mmCIF file with all atom_site columns, C-alpha atoms in Angstrom:
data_model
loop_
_atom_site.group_PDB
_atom_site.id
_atom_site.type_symbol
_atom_site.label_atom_id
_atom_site.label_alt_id
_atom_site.label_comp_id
_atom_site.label_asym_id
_atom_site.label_entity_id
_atom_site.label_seq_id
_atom_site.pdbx_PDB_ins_code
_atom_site.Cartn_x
_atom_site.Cartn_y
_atom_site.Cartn_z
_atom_site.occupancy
_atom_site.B_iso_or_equiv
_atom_site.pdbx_formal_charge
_atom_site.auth_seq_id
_atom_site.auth_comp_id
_atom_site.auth_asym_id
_atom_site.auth_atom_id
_atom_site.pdbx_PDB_model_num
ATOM 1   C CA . UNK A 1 1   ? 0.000  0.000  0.000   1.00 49.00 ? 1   UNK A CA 1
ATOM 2   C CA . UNK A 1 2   ? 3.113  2.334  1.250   1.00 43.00 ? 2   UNK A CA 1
ATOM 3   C CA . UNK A 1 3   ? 4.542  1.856  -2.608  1.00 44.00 ? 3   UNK A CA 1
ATOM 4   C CA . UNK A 1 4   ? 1.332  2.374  -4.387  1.00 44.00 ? 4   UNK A CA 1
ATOM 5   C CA . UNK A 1 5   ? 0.191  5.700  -2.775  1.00 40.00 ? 5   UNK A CA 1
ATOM 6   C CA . UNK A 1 6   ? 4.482  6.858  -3.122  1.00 39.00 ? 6   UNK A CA 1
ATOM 7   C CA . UNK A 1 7   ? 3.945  6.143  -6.742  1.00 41.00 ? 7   UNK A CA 1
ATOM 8   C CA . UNK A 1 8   ? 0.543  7.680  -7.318  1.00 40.00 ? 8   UNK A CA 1
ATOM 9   C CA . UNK A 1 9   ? 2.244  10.790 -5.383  1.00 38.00 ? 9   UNK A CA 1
ATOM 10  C CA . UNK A 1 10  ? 5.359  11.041 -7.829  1.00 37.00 ? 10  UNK A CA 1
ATOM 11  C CA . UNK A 1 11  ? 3.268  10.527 -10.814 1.00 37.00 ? 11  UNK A CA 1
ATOM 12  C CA . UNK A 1 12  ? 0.867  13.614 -9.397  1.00 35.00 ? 12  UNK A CA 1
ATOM 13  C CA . UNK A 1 13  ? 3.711  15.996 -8.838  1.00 36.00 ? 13  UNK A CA 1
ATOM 14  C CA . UNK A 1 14  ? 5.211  15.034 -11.840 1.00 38.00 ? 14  UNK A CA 1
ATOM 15  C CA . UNK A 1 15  ? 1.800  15.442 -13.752 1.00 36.00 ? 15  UNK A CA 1
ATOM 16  C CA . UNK A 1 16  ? 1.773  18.924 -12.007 1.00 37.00 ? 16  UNK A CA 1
ATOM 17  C CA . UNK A 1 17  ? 5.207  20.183 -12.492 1.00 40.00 ? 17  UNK A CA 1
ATOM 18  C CA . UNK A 1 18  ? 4.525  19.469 -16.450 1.00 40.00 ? 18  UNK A CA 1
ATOM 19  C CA . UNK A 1 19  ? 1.118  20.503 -16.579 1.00 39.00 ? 19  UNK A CA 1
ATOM 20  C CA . UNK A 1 20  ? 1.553  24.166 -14.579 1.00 45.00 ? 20  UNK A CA 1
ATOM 21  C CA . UNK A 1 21  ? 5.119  24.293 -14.849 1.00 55.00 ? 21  UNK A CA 1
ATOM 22  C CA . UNK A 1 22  ? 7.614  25.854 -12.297 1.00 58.00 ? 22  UNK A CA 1
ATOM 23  C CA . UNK A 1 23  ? 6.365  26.821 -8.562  1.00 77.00 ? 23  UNK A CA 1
ATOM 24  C CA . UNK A 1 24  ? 8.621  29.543 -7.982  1.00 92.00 ? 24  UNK A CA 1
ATOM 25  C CA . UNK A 1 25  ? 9.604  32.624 -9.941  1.00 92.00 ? 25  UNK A CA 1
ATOM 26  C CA . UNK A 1 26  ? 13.304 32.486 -10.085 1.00 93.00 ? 26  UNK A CA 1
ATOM 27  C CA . UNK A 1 27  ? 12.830 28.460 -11.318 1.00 94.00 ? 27  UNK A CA 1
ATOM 28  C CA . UNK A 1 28  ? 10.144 29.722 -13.850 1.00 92.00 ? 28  UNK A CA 1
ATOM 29  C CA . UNK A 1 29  ? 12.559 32.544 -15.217 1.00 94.00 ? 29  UNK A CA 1
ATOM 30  C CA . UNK A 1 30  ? 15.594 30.167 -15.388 1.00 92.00 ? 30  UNK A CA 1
ATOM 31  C CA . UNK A 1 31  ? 14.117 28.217 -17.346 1.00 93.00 ? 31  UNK A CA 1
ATOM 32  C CA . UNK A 1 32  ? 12.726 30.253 -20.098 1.00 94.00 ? 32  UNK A CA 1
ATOM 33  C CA . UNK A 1 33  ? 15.503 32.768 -19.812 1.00 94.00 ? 33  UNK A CA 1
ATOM 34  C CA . UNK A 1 34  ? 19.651 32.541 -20.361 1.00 91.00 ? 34  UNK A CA 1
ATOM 35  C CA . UNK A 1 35  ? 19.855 35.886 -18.224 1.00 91.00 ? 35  UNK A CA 1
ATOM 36  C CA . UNK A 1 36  ? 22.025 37.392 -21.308 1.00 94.00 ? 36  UNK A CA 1
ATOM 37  C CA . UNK A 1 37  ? 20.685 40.709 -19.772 1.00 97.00 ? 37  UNK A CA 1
ATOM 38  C CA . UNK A 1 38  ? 20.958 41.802 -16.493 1.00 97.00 ? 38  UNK A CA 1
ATOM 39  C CA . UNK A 1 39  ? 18.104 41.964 -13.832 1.00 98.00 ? 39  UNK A CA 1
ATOM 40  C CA . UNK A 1 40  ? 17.066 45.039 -12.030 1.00 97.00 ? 40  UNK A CA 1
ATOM 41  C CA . UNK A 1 41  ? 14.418 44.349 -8.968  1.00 97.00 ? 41  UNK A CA 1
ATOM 42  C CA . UNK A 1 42  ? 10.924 46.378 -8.225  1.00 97.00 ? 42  UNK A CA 1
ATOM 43  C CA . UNK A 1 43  ? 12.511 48.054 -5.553  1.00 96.00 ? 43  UNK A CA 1
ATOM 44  C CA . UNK A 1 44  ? 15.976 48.947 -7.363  1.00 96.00 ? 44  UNK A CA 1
ATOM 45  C CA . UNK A 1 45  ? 13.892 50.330 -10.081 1.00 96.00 ? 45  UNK A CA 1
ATOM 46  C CA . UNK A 1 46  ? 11.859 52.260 -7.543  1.00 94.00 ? 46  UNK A CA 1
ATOM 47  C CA . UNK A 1 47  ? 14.699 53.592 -5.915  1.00 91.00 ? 47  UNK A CA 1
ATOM 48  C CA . UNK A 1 48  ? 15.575 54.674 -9.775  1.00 86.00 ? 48  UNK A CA 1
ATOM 49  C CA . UNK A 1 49  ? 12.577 55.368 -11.284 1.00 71.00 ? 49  UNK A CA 1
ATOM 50  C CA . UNK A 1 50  ? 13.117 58.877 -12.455 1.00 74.00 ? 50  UNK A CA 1
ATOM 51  C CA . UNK A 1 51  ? 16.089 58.653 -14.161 1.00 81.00 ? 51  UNK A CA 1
ATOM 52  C CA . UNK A 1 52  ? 15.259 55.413 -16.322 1.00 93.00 ? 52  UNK A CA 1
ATOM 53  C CA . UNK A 1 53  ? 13.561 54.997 -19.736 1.00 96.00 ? 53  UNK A CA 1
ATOM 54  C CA . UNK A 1 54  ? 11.045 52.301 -18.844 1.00 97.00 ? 54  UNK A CA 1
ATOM 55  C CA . UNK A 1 55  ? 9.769  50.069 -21.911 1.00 98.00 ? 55  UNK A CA 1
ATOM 56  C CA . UNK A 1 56  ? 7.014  47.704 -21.913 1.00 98.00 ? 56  UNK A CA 1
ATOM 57  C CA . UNK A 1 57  ? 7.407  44.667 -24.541 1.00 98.00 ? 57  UNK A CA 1
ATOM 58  C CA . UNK A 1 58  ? 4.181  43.806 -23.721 1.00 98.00 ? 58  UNK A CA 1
ATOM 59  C CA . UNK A 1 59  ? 1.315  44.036 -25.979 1.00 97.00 ? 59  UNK A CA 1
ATOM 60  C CA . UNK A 1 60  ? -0.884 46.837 -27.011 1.00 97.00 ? 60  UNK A CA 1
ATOM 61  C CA . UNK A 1 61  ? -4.180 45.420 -25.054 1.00 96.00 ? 61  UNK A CA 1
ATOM 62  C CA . UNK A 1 62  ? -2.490 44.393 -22.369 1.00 97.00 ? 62  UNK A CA 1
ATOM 63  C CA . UNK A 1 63  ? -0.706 48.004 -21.975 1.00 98.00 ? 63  UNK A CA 1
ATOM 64  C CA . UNK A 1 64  ? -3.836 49.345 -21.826 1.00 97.00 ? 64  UNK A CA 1
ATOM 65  C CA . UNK A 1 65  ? -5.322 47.672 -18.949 1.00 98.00 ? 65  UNK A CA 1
ATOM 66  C CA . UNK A 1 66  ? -2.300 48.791 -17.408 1.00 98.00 ? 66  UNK A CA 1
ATOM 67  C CA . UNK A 1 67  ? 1.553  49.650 -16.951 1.00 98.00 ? 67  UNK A CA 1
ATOM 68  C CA . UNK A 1 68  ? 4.159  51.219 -14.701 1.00 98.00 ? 68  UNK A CA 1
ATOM 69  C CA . UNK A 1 69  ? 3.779  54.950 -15.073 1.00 96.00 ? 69  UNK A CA 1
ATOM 70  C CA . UNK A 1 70  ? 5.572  56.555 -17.800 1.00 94.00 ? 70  UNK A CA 1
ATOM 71  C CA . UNK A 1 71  ? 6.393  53.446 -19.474 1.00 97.00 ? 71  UNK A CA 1
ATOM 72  C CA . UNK A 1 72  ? 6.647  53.176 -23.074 1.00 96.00 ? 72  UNK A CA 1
ATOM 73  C CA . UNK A 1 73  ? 4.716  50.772 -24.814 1.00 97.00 ? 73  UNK A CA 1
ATOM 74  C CA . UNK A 1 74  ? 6.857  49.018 -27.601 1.00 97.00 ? 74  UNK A CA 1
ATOM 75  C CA . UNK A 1 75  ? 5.390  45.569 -27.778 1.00 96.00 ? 75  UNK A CA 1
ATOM 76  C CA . UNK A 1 76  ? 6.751  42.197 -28.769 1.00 97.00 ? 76  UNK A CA 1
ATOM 77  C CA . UNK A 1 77  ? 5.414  40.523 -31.361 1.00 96.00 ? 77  UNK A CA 1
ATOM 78  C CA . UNK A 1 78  ? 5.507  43.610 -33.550 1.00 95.00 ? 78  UNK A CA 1
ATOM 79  C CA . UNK A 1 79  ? 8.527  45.723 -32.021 1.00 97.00 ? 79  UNK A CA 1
ATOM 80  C CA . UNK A 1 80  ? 10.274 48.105 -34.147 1.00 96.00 ? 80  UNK A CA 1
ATOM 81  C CA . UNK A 1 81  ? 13.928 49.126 -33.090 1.00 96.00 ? 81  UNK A CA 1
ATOM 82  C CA . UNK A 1 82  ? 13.265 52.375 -35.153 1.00 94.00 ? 82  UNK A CA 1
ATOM 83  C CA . UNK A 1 83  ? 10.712 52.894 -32.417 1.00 92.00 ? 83  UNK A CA 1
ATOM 84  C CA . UNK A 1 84  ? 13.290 52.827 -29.688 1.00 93.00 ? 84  UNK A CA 1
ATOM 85  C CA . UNK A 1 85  ? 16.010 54.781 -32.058 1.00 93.00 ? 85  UNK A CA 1
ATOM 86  C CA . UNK A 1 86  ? 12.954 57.781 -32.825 1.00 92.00 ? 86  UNK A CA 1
ATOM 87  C CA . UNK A 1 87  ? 13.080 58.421 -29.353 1.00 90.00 ? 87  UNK A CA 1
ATOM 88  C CA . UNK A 1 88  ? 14.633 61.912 -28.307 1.00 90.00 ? 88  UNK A CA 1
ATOM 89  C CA . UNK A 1 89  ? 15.549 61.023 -24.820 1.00 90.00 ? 89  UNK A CA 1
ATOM 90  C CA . UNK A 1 90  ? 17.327 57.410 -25.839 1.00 93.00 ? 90  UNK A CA 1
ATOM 91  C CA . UNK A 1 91  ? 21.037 57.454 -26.116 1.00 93.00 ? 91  UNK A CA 1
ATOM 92  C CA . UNK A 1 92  ? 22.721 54.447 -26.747 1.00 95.00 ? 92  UNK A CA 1
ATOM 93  C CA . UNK A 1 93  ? 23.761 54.666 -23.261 1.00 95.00 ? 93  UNK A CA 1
ATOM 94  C CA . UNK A 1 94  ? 20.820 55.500 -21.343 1.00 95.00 ? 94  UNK A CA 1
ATOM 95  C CA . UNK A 1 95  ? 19.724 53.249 -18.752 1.00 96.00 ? 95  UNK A CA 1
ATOM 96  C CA . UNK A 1 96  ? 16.801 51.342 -20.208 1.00 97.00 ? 96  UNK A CA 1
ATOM 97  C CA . UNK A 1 97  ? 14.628 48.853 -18.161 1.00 98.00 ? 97  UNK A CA 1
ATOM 98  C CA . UNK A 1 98  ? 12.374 46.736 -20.028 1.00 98.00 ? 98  UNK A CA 1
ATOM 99  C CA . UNK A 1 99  ? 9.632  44.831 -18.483 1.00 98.00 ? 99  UNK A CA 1
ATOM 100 C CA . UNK A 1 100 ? 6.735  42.381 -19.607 1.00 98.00 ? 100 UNK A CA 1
ATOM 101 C CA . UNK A 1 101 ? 4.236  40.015 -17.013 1.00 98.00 ? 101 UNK A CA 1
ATOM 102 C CA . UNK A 1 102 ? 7.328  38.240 -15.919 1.00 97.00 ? 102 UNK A CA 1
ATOM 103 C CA . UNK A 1 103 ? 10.786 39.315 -17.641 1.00 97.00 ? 103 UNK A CA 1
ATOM 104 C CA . UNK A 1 104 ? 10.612 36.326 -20.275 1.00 97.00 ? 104 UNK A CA 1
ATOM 105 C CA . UNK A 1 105 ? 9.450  38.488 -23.454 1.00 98.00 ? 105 UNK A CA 1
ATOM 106 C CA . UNK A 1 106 ? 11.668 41.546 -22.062 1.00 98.00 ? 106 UNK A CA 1
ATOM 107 C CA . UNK A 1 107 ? 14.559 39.712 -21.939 1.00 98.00 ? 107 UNK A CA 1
ATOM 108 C CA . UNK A 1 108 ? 14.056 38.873 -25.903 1.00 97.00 ? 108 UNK A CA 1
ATOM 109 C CA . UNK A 1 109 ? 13.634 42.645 -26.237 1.00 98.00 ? 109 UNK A CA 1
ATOM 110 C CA . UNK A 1 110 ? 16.353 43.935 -24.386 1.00 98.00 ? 110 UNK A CA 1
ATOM 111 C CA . UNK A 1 111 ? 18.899 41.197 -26.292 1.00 98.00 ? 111 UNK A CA 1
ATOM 112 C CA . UNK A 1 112 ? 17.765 43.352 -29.607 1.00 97.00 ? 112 UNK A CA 1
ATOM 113 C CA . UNK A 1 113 ? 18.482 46.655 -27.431 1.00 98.00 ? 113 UNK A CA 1
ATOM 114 C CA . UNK A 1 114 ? 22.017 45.213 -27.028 1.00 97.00 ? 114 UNK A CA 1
ATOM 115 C CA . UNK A 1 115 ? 22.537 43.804 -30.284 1.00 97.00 ? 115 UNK A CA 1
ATOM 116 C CA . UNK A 1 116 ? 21.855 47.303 -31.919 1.00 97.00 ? 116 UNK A CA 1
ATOM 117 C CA . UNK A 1 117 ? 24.386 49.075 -29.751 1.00 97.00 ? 117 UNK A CA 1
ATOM 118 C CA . UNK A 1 118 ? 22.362 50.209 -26.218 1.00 97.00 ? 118 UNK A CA 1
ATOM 119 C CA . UNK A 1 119 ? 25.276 49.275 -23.407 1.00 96.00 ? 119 UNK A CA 1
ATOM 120 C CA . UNK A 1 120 ? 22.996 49.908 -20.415 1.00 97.00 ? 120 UNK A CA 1
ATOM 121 C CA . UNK A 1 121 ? 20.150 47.537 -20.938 1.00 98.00 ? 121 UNK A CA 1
ATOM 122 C CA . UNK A 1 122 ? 18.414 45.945 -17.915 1.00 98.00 ? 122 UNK A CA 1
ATOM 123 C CA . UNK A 1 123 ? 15.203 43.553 -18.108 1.00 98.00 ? 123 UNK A CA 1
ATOM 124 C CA . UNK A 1 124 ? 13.070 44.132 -14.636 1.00 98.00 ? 124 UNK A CA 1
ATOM 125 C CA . UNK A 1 125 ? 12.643 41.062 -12.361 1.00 98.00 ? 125 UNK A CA 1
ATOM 126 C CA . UNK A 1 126 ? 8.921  39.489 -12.495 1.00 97.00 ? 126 UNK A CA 1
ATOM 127 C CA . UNK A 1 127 ? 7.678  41.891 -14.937 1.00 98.00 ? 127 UNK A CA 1
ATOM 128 C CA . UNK A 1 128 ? 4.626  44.121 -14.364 1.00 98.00 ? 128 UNK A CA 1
ATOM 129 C CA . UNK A 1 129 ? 3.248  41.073 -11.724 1.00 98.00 ? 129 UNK A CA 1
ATOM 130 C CA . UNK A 1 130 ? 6.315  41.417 -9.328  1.00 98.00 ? 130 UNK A CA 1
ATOM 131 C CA . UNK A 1 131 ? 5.480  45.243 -9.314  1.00 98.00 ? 131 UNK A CA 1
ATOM 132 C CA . UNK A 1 132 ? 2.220  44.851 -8.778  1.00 98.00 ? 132 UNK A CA 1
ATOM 133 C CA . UNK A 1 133 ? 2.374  42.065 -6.356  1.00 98.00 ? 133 UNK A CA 1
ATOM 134 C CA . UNK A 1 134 ? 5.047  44.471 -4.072  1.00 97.00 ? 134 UNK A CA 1
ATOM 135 C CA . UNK A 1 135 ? 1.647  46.744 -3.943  1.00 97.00 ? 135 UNK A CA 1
ATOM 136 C CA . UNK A 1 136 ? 3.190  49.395 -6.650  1.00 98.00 ? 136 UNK A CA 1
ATOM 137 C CA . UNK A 1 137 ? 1.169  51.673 -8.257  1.00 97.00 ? 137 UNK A CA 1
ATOM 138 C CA . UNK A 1 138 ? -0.213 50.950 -12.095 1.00 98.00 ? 138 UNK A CA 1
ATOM 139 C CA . UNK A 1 139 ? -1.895 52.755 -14.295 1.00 98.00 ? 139 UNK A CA 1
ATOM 140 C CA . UNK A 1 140 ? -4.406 52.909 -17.462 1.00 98.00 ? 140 UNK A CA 1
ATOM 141 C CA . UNK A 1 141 ? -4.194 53.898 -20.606 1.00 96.00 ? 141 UNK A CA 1
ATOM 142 C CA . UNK A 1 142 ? -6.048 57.214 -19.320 1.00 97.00 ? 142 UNK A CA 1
ATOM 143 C CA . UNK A 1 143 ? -2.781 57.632 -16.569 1.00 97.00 ? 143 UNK A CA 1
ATOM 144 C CA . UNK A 1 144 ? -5.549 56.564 -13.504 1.00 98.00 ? 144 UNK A CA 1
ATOM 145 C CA . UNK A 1 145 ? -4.131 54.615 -11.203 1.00 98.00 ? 145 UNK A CA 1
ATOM 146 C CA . UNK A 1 146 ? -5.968 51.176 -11.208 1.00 98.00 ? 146 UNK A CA 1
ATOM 147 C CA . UNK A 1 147 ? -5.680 47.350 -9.942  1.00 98.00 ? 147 UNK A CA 1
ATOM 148 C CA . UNK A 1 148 ? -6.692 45.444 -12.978 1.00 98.00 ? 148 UNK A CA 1
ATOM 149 C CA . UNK A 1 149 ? -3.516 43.510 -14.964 1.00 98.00 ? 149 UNK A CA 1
ATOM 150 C CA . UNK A 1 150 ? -4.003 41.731 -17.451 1.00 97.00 ? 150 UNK A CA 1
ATOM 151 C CA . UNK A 1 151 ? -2.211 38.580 -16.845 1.00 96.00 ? 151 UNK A CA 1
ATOM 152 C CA . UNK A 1 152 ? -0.974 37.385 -19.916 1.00 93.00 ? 152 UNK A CA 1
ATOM 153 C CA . UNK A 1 153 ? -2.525 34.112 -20.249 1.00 92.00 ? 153 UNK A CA 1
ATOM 154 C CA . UNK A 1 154 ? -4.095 31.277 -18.349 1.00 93.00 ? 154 UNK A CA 1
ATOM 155 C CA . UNK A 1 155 ? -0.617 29.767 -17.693 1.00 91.00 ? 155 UNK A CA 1
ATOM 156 C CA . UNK A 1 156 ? 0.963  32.696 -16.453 1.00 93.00 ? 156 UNK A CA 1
ATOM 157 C CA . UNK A 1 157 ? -1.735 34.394 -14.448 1.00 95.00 ? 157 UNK A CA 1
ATOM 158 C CA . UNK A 1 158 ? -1.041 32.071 -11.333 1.00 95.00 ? 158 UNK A CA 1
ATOM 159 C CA . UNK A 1 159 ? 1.898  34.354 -11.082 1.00 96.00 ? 159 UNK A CA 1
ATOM 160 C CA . UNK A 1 160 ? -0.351 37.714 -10.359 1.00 97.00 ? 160 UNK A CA 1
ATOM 161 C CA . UNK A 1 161 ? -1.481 37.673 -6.411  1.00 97.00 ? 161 UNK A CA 1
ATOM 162 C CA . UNK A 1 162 ? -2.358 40.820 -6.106  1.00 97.00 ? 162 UNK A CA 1
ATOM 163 C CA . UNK A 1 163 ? -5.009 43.101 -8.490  1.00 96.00 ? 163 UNK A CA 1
ATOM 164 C CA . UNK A 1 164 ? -7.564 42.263 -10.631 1.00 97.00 ? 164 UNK A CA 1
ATOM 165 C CA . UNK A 1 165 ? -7.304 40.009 -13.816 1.00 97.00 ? 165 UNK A CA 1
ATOM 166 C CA . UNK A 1 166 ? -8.289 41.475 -16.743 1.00 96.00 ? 166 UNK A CA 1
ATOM 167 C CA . UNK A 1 167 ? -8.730 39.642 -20.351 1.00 91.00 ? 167 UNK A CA 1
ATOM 168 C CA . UNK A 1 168 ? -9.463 41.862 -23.061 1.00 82.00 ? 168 UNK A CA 1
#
């Protein structure tokens, strides 16, 4: 009986570890990222937050739920460097912190930051849910401060504790 119910245990973590993946943040990120870009955390950015251009390689509808104030929208599936390169304030070595839900799709983003010649590239820890989930403010498309996120997907919205979950 002892072996039976330590098998049908493995097999159920197993199952769950495949089915819903990692069941902490720094596993989930090491193993979708290679950490070619450096991480800042919520509360180094916070400490920096006016003197940082903050991009958000998320996508437009989920930008519009929300996003960290000021924060640039300049998406992932359909970024444009010329975007990035357009903008008056970007130097090639202005500290740049780009964030998505989780710092997955920002890290992608910030590799083509570095590839095109920015040397002070960082890709924010957790993405918009570890700001969010250290109680930091958000806001709207309309600059209101708000708690809805939109999490992303199914998968990745066990991630967000805090705020409301948005699909749109």
């Amino acid at each position: 009986m002892f072996m039976k119910k330590t098998i049908i245990t493995l097999t159920y973590t197993m199952f769950s570890i495949l089915a819903f993946g990692q069941d902490s943040l720094a596993g989930l990120l090491d193993q979708y990222n290679n950490e070619s870009i450096p991480y800042i955390t919520v509360e180094e950015l916070k400490k920096e937050e006016e003197k940082i251009i903050v991009l958000d390689a998320r996508e437009p509808k989920e930008y519009d739920i929300s996003h960290l104030k000021n924060a640039v929208q300049i998406g992932y599936t359909h970024f444009d460097l010329k975007k990035i390169m357009d903008l008056p304030e970007i130097t090639k070595n202005t500290k740049i912190v780009v964030y998505c839900s989780l710092g997955i799709r920002s890290e992608d983003i910030a590799e083509k930051l570095m590839q095109a010649g920015y040397t002070n590239v960082y890709n924010l820890y957790g993405g918009i849910f570890e700001w969010k989930n250290n109680d930091n403010t958000i806001v709207n498309s309309k600059g209101e401060i708000t708690d809805n996120v939109h999490p992303c997907s199914k998968q990745w919205e066990k991630w967000l504790h805090k705020g409301n979950k948005i699909y749109k």
